[in-house]
Coordinates of C-alpha atoms and ligand atoms in Angstrom, one line a residue:
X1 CA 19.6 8.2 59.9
X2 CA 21.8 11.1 58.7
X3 CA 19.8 13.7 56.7
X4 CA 22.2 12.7 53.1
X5 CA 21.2 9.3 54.1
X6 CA 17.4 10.0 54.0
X7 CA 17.3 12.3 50.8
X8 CA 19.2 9.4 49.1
X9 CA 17.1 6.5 50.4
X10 CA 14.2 8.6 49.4
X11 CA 15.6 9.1 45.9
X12 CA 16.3 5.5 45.1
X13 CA 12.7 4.7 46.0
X14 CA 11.1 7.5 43.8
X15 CA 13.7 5.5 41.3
X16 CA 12.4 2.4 41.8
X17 CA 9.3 3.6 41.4
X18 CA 9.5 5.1 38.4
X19 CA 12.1 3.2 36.5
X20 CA 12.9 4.8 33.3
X21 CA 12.9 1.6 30.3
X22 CA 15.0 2.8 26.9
X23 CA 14.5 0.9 23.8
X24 CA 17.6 -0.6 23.5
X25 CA 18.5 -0.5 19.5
X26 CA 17.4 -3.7 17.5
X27 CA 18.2 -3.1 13.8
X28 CA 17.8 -5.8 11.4
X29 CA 20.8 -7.0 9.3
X30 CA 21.1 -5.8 5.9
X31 CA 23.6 -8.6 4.9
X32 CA 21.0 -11.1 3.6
X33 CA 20.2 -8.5 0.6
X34 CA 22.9 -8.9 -2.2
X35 CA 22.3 -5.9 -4.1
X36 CA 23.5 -5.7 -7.8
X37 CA 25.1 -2.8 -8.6
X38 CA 22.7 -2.4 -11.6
X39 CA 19.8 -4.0 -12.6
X40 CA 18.5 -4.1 -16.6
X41 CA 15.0 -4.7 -17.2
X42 CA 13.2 -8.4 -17.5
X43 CA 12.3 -9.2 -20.5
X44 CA 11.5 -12.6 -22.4
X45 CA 12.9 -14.5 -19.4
X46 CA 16.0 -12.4 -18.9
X47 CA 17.6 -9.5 -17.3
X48 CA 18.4 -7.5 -21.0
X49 CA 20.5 -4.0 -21.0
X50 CA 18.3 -1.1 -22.0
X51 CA 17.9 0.3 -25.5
X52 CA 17.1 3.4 -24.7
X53 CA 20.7 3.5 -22.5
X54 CA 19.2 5.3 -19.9
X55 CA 19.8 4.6 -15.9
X56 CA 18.4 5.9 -12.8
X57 CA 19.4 5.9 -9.5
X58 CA 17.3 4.3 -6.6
X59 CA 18.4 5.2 -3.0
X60 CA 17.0 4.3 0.8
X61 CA 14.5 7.5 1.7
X62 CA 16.4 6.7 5.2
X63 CA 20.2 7.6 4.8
X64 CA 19.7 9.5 1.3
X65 CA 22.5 6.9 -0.1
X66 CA 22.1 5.3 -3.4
X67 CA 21.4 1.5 -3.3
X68 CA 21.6 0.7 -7.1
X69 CA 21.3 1.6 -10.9
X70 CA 18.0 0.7 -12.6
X71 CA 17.1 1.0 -16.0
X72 CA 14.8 3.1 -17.6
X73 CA 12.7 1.6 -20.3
X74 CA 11.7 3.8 -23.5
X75 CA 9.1 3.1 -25.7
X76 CA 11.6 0.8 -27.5
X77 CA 11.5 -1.2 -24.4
X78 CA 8.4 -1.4 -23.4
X79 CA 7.6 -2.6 -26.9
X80 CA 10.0 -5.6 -26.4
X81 CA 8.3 -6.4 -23.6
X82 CA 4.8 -6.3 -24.9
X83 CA 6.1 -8.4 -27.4
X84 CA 7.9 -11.1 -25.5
X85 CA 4.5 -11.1 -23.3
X86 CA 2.6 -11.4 -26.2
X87 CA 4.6 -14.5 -28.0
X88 CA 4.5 -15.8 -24.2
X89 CA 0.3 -15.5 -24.3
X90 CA 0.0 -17.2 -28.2
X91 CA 2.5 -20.1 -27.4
X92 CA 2.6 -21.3 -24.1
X93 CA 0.6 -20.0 -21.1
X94 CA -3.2 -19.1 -22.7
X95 CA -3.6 -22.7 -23.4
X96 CA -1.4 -24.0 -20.7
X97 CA -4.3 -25.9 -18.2
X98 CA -4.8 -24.2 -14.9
X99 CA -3.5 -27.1 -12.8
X100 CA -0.5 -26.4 -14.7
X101 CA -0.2 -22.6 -14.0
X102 CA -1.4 -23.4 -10.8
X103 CA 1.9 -24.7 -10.2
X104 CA 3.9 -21.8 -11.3
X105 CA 1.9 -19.6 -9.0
X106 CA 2.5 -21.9 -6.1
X107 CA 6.1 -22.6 -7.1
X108 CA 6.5 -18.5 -6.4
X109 CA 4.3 -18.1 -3.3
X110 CA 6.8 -20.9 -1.8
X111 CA 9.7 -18.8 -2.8
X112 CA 8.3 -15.7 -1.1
X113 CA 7.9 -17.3 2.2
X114 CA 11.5 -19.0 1.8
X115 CA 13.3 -15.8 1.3
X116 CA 10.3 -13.3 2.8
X117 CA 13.1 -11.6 5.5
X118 CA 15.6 -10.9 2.2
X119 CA 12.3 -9.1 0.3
X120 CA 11.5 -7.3 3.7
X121 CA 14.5 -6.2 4.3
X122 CA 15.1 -5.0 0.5
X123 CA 11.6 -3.5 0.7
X124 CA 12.9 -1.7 3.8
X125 CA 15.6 -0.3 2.5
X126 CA 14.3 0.9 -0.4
X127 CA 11.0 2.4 0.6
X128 CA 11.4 3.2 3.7
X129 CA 8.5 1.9 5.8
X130 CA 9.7 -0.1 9.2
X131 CA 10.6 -3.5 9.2
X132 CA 7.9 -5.0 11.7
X133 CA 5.5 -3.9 8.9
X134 CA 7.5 -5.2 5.7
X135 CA 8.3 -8.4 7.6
X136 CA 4.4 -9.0 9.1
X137 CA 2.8 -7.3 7.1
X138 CA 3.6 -6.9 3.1
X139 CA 5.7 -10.5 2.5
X140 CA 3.0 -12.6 4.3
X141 CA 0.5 -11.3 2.3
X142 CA 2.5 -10.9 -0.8
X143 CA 2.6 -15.2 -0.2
X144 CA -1.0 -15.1 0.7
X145 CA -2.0 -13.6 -2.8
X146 CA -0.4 -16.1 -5.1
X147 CA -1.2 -19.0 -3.0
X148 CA -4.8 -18.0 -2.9
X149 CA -5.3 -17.2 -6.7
X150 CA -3.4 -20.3 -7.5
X151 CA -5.9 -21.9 -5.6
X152 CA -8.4 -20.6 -8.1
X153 CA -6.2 -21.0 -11.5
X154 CA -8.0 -24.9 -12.1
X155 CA -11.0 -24.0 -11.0
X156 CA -12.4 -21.1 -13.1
X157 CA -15.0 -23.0 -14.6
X158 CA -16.7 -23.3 -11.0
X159 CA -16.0 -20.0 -10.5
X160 CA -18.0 -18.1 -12.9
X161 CA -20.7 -21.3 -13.6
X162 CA -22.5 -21.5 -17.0
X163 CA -19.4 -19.1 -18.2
X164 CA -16.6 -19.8 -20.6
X165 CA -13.7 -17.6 -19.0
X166 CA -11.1 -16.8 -21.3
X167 CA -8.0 -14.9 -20.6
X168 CA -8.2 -11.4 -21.7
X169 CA -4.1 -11.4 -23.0
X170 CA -1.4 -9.4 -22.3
X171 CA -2.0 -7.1 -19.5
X172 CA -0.2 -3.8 -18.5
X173 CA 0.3 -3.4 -14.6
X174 CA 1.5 0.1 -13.2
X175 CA 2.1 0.3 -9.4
X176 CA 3.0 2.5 -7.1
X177 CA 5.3 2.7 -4.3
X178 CA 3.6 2.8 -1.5
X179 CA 3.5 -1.2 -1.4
X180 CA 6.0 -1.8 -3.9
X181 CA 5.6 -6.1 -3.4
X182 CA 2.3 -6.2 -2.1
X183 CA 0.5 -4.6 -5.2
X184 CA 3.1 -6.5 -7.5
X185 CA 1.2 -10.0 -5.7
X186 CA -2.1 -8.6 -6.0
X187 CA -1.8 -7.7 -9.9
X188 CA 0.2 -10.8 -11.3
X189 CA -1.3 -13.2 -8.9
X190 CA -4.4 -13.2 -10.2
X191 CA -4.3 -12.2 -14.1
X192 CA -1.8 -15.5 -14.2
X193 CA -3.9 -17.4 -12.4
X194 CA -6.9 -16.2 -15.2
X195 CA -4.0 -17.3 -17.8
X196 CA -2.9 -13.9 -18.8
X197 CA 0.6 -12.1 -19.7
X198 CA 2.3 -9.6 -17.9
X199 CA 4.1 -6.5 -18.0
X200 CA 4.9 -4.5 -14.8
X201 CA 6.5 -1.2 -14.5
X202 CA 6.7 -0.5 -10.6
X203 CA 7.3 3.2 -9.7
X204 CA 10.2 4.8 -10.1
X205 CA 11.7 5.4 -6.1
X206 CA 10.9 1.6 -5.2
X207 CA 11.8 -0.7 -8.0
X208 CA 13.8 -3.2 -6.1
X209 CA 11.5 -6.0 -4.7
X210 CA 9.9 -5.9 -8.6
X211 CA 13.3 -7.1 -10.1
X212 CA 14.2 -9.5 -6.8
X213 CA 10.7 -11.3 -7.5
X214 CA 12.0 -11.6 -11.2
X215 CA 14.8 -13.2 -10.3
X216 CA 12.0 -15.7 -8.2
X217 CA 10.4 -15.5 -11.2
X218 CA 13.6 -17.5 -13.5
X219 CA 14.0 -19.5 -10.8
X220 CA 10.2 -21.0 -10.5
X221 CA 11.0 -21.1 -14.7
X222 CA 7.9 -19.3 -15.2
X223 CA 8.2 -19.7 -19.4
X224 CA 9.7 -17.0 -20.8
X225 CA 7.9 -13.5 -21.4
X226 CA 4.9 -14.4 -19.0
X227 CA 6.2 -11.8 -17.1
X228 CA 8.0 -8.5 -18.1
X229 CA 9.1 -6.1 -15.9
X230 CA 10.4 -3.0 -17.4
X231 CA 11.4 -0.3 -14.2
X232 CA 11.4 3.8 -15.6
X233 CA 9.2 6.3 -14.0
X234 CA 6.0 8.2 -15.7
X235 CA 6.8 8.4 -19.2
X236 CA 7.4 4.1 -18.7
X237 CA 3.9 3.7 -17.6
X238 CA 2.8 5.8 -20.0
X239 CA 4.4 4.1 -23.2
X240 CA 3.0 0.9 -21.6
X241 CA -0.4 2.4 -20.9
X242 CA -0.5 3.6 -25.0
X243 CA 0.9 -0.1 -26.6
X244 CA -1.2 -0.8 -29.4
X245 CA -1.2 -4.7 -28.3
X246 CA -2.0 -4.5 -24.3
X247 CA -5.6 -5.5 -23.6
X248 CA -5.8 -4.4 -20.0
X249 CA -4.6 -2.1 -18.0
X250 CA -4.5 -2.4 -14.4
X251 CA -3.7 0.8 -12.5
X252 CA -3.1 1.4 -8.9
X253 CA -1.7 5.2 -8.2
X254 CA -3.1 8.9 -7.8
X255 CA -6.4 10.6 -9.0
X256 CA -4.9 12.3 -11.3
X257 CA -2.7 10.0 -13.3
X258 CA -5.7 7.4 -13.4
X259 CA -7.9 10.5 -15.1
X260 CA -5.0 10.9 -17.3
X261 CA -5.0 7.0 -18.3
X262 CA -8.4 6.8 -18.6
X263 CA -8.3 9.1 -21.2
X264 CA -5.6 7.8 -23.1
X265 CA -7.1 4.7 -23.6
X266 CA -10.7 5.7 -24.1
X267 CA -12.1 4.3 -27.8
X268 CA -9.5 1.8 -27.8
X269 CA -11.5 -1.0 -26.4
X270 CA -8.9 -1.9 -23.6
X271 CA -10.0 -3.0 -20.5
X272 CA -9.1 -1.2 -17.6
X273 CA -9.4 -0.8 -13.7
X274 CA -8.1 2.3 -11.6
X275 CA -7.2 2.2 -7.9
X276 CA -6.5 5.6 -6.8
X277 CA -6.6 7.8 -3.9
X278 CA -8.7 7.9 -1.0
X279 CA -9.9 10.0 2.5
X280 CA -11.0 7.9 4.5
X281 CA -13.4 8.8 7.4
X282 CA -13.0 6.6 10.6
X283 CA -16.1 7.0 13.0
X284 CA -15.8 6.4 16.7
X285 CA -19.2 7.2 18.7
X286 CA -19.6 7.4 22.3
X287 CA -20.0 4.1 23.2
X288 CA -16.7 2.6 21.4
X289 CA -14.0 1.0 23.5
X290 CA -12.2 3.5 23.6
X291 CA -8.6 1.6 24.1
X292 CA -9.3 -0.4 21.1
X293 CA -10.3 2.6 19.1
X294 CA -7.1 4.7 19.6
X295 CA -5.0 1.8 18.4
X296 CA -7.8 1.2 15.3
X297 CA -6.8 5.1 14.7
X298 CA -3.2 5.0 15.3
X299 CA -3.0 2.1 13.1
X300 CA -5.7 3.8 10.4
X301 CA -3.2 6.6 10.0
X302 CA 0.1 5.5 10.7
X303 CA 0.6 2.7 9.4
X304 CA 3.4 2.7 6.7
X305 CA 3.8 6.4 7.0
X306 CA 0.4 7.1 6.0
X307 CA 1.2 6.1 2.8
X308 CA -2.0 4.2 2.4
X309 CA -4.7 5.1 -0.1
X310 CA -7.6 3.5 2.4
X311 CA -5.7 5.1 4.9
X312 CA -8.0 6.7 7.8
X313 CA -7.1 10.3 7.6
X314 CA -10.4 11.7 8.9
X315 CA -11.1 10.9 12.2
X316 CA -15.0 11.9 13.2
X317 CA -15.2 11.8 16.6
X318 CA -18.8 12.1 18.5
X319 CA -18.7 15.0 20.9
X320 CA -19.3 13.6 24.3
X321 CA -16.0 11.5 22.9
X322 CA -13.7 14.2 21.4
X323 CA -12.3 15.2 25.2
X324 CA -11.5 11.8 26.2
X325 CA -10.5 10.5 23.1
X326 CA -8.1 13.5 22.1
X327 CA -6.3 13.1 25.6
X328 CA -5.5 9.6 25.2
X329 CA -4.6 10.2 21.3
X330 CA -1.9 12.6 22.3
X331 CA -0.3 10.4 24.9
X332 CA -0.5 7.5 22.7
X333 CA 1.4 9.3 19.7
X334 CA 4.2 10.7 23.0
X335 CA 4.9 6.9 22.6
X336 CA 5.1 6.1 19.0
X337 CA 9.3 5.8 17.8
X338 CA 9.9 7.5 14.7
X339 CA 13.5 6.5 12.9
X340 CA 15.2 3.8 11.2
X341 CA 13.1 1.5 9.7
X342 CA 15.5 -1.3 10.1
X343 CA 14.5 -0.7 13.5
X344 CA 12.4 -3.8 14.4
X345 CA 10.9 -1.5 17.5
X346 CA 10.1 1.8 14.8
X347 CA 6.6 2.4 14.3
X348 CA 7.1 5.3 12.0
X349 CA 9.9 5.0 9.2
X350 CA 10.9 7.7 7.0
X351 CA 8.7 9.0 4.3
X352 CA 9.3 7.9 0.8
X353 CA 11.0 10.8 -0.7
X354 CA 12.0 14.1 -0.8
X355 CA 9.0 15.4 -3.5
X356 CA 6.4 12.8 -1.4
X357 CA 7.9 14.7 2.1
X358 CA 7.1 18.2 0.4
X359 CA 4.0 17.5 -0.3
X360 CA 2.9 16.5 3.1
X361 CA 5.1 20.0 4.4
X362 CA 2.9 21.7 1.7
X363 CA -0.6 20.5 2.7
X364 CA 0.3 20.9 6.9
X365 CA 1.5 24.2 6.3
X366 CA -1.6 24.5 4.9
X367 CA -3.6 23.4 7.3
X368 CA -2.0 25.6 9.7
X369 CA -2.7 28.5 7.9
X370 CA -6.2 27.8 7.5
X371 CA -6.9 28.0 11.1
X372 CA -6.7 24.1 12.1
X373 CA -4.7 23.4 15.5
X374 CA -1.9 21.3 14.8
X375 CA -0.3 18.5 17.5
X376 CA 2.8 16.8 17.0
X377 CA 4.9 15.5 19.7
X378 CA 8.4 15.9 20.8
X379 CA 10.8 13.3 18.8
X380 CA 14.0 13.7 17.9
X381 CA 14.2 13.1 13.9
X382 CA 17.9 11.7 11.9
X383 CA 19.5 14.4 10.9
X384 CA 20.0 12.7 7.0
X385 CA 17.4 11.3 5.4
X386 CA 13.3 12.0 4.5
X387 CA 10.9 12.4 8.6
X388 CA 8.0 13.6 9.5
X389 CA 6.3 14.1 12.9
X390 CA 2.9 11.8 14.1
X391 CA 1.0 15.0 13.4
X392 CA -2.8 15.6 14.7
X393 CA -4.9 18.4 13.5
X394 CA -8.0 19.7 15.6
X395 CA -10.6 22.4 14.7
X396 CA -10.9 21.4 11.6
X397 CA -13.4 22.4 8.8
X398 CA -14.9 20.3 6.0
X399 CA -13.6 22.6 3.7
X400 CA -10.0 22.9 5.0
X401 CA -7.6 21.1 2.3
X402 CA -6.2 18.7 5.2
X403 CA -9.7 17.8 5.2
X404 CA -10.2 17.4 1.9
X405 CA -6.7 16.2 -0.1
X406 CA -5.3 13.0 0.4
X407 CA -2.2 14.3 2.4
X408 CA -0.4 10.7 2.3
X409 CA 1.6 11.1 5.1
X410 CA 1.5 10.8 9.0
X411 CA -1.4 13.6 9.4
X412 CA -5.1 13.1 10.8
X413 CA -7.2 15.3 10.4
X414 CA -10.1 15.4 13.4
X415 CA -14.2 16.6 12.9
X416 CA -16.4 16.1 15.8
X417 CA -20.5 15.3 15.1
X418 CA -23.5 14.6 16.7
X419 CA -25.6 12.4 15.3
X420 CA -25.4 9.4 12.8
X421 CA -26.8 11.1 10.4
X422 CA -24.2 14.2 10.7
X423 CA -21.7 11.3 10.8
X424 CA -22.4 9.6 7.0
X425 CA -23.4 13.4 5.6
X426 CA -19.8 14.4 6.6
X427 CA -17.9 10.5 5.9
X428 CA -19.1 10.7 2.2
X429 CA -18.2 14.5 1.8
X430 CA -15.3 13.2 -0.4
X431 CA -14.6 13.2 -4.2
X432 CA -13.2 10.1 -2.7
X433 CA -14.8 6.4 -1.9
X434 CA -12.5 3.9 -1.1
X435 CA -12.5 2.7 2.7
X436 CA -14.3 4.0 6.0
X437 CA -14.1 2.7 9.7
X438 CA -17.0 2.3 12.5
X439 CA -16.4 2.0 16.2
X440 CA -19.3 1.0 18.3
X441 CA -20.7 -1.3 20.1
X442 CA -24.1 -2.0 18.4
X443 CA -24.3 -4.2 15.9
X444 CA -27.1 -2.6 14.6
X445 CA -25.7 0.7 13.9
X446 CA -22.5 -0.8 12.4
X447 CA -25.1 -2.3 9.9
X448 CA -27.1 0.9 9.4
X449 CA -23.9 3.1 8.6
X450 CA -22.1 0.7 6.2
X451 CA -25.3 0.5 4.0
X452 CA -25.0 4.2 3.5
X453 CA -21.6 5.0 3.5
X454 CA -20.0 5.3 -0.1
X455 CA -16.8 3.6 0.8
X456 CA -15.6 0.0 -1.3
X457 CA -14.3 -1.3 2.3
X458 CA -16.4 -0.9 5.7
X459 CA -14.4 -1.8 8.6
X460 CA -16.0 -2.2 11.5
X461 CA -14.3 -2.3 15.1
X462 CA -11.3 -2.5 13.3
X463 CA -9.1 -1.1 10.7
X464 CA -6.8 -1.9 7.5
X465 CA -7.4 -5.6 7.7
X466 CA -6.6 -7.8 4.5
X467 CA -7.4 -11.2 3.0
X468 CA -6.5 -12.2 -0.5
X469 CA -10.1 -14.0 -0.4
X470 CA -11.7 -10.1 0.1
X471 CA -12.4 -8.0 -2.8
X472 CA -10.7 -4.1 -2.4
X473 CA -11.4 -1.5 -4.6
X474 CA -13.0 2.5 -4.5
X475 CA -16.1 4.3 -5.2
X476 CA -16.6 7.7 -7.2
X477 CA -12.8 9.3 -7.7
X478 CA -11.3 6.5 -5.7
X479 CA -11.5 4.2 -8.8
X480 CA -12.9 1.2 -9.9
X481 CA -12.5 -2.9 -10.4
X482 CA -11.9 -4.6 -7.9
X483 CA -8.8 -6.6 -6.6
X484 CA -8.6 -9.5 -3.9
X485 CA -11.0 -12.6 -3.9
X486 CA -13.4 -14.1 -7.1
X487 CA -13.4 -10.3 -7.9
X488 CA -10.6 -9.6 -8.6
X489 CA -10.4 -12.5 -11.5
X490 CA -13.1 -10.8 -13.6
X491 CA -11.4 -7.8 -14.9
X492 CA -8.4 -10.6 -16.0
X493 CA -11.1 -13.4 -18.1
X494 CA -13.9 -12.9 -20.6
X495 CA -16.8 -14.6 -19.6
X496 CA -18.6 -15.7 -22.6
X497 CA -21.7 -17.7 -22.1
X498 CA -21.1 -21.6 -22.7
X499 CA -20.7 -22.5 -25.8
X500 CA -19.4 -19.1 -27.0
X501 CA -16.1 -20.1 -28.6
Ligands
NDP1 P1 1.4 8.3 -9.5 O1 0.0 8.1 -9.7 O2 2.2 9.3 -10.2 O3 2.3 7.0 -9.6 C1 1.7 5.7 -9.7 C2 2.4 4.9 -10.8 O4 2.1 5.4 -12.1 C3 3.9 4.9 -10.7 O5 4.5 3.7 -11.2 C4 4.2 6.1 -11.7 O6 5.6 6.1 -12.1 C5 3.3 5.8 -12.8 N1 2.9 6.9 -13.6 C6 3.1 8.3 -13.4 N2 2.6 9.0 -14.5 C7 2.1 8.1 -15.4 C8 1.5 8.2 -16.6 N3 1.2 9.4 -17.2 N4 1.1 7.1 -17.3 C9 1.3 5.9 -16.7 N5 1.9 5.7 -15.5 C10 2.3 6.8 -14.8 O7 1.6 8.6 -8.0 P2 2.8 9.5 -7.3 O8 3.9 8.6 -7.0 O9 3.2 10.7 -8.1 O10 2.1 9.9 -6.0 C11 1.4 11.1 -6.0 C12 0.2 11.0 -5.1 O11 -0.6 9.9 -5.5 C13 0.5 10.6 -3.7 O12 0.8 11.7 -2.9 C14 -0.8 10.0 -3.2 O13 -1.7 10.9 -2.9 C15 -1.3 9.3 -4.5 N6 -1.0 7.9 -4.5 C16 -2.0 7.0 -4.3 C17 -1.7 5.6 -4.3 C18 -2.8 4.6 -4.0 O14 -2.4 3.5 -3.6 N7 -4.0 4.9 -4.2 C19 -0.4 5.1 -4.4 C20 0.6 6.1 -4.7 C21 0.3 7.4 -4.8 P3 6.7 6.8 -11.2 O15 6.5 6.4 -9.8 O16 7.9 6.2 -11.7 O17 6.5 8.3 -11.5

């Protein structure tokens, strides 16, 4: 063989030995989503302009391009709606039996699994998280929510025995937009079931999926004014949060807002429950599987962006695990595909918007300058539009701010320890209690660490799991109430004792 001949045979087997395999693109189609060019807000059954004449744009965090006009509820507004939600409570739906709402509730959950791929791809669009996770992840148990707490709506009698539940009345619901659908499901699902009426003002840069799940709403003809949906950004929630004639506010958003609400509404005798924030530690000892772990991790901190308030931003690693682990961490995250969400193969889509992408700029640079070792790997990011970087953080302190803020964005933030102890001391070394995660493989230690870690949701050899049957809710600054399962129907009835109406 000639010597060309030999270098070339020899290159085409190093080729066939190490094939190079591209993602070929694999966007989902946008042309199932019939966007209005404006949307009013829902009131009393209907889609009404707003009095306060106001309009805001809302555009996809991917492209920077404006999908639609929404409107923007003043106080004007928001007391229409409380109105039309009250009338809604006194004639019809308080009194209405519970195999009758039941009905209602089912009638929408259908709905939602008939036209799920139209509400993930609108969610998509406007919010920016990848598709794979809209489409598995936030429809199905958007469906799952009202299907369960229908399930519960004739039955509340068994629930809470030797009880007379009533509903509590009109509710106010503000939500943010991390999962603009899913935390719609999880606060009408249930305070309909528990007979209540409902005003919604979803957040500002994510408003869509709200006012497409009003137009499911006609359609199931849900009587008039059981639900309201009025779209605006703080000053709407806040109007809502201050009406004289709501009974219960249900709040799922930051810290600080739900410190504000709280103390708007102390003395008035409103009911209220706060989901906030959280920093979650997720613990991998020594003996862990480690394979499983890594994807436990990647999924406990990039999922949806980070934009997760039970998200697993601290990772405490053991020491005789930190080399291992951190090797196989950084190849993992070489892998991970950051771009357009439409993308059914992009595990990382672009971060909500431009003040959320500052933020997280804000706290890294931060963490940088503190003295923490930052990771990111090489990715190309879209030129238009709001990106960041899988981003991993080593040598970090307790007292560093990536340790301690909720950075709500694609950033871990790794401690090493030694001993179980060490471990819960450092996991509950938070203003924060919402969610933690255990990897191990004794059974026994997974039991002795939940008992003492302050965190409303223990996973345990896995992370971010959900179940509309299983209650969610914080510790300490990370809130309180709970939502999901027989829970999450107290905060939504008074439970007088038999016999006291
Ligand atoms: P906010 O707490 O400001 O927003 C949550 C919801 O409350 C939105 O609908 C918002 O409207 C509304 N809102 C804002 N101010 C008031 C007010 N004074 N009274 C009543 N309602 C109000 O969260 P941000 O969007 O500003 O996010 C900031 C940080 O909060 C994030 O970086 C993250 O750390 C945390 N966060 C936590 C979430 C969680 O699930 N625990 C969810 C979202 C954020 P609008 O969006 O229109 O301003």
């Amino acid at each position: 063989m000639a010597t060309k001949d030999i270098e070339r045979s020899a290159t085409s087997a190093l080729e066939q030995r190490e094939p190079v395999w591209e993602y070929a693109d694999a966007p989902e189609s946008t042309e199932i989503v019939r966007l209005e060019d404006r949307y009013g807000l829902f009131i009393g059954g209907e889609f009404v302009e707003p009095k306060s004449g106001k309009w805001f744009e809302t555009i996809d965090p991917a492209t920077e391009e404006p999908l639609a006009k929404v409107a923007e509820a003043g106080p004007e507004d928001v007391d229409l709606a409380v109105k039309a939600a009250r009338a809604a409570s006194d004639e019809t739906w308080r009194d209405l039996p519970g195999s009758e709402r039941a009905k209602y509730l089912y009638r929408i959950a259908r709905q939602l699994q008939e036209r799920a791929r139209e509400f993930a791809v609108l969610e998509t669009m406007d919010g920016g998280k990848p598709i794979k996770e809209s489409r598995d992840v936030d429809l199905p148990l958007s469906a799952a929510h009202f299907f369960y707490y229908a399930g519960w709506a004739d039955k509340l009698e068994y629930a809470f025995p030797n009880r007379h539940p009533r509903p509590v009345g009109v509710a106010g619901q503000v939500i943010p937009w991390n999962f603009p659908m899913l935390m719609a499901a999880w606060k009408l699902a249930p305070a309909l079931a528990a007979g209540n009426t409902v005003v919604l003002k979803p957040a500002e840069t994510t408003p869509l999926t709200a006012l497409l799940l009003a137009q499911v709403i006609q359609e199931a003809e849900l009587p008039p004014g059981v639900v309201n949906i009025v779209t605006g950004a703080g000053p709407t929630g806040g109007a809502l949060v201050e009406h004289e004639d709501v009974d219960k506010i249900a709040f799922t958003g930051s810290t600080e807002v739900g410190k504000i609400i709280r103390r708007s509404i102390a003395g008035t005798g409103k009911r209220l429950t706060l989901e906030l924030g959280g920093k979650a530690a997720n613990i991998v000892f020594e003996d862990a599987p480690l394979d499983q772990a890594i994807e436990g991790v990647i999924n406990g901190i990039f999922f949806n962006q980070g934009h997760v308030c039970c998200a697993g931003s601290r990772l405490l690693v053991e020491e005789p695990m930190f080399e291992p682990l951190i090797g196989k961490l950084k190849e993992r995250l070489q892998t991970m595909r950051v771009g357009n969400p439409l993308d059914k193969n992009t595990d990382i889509g672009a971060i909500n918007s431009r003040a959320q992408l500052e933020k997280i700029e804000e706290l890294v640079a931060a963490g940088v300058e503190e003295g923490a070792e930052m990771y990111q790997p090489e990715c190309l990011l879209p030129e238009r539009g709001f990106w960041f970087r899988p981003t991993l953080f080593t040598n970090v302190s307790q007292s560093h701010r990536i340790a301690r803020e909720e950075i709500f964005g694609p950033v871990l933030s790794i401690i090493t320890f030694r001993t179980p102890s060490e471990a819960i001391e450092k996991a509950n070394n938070t203003p924060y209690g919402l969610s933690a995660g255990i990897w191990t493989e004794k059974g026994s230690r997974i039991l002795w660490m939940a008992e003492r870690m302050q965190a409303g949701v223990v996973w345990a050899n896995t992370f971010n799991r959900f179940d509309p049957a299983s209650p969610f809710g914080g510790y300490k600054e990370s809130g309180f109430g709970r939502e999901g399962g027989l829970q999450g129907l107290e905060p939504y009835l008074e439970l007088e004792p038999n016999g006291g109406r």
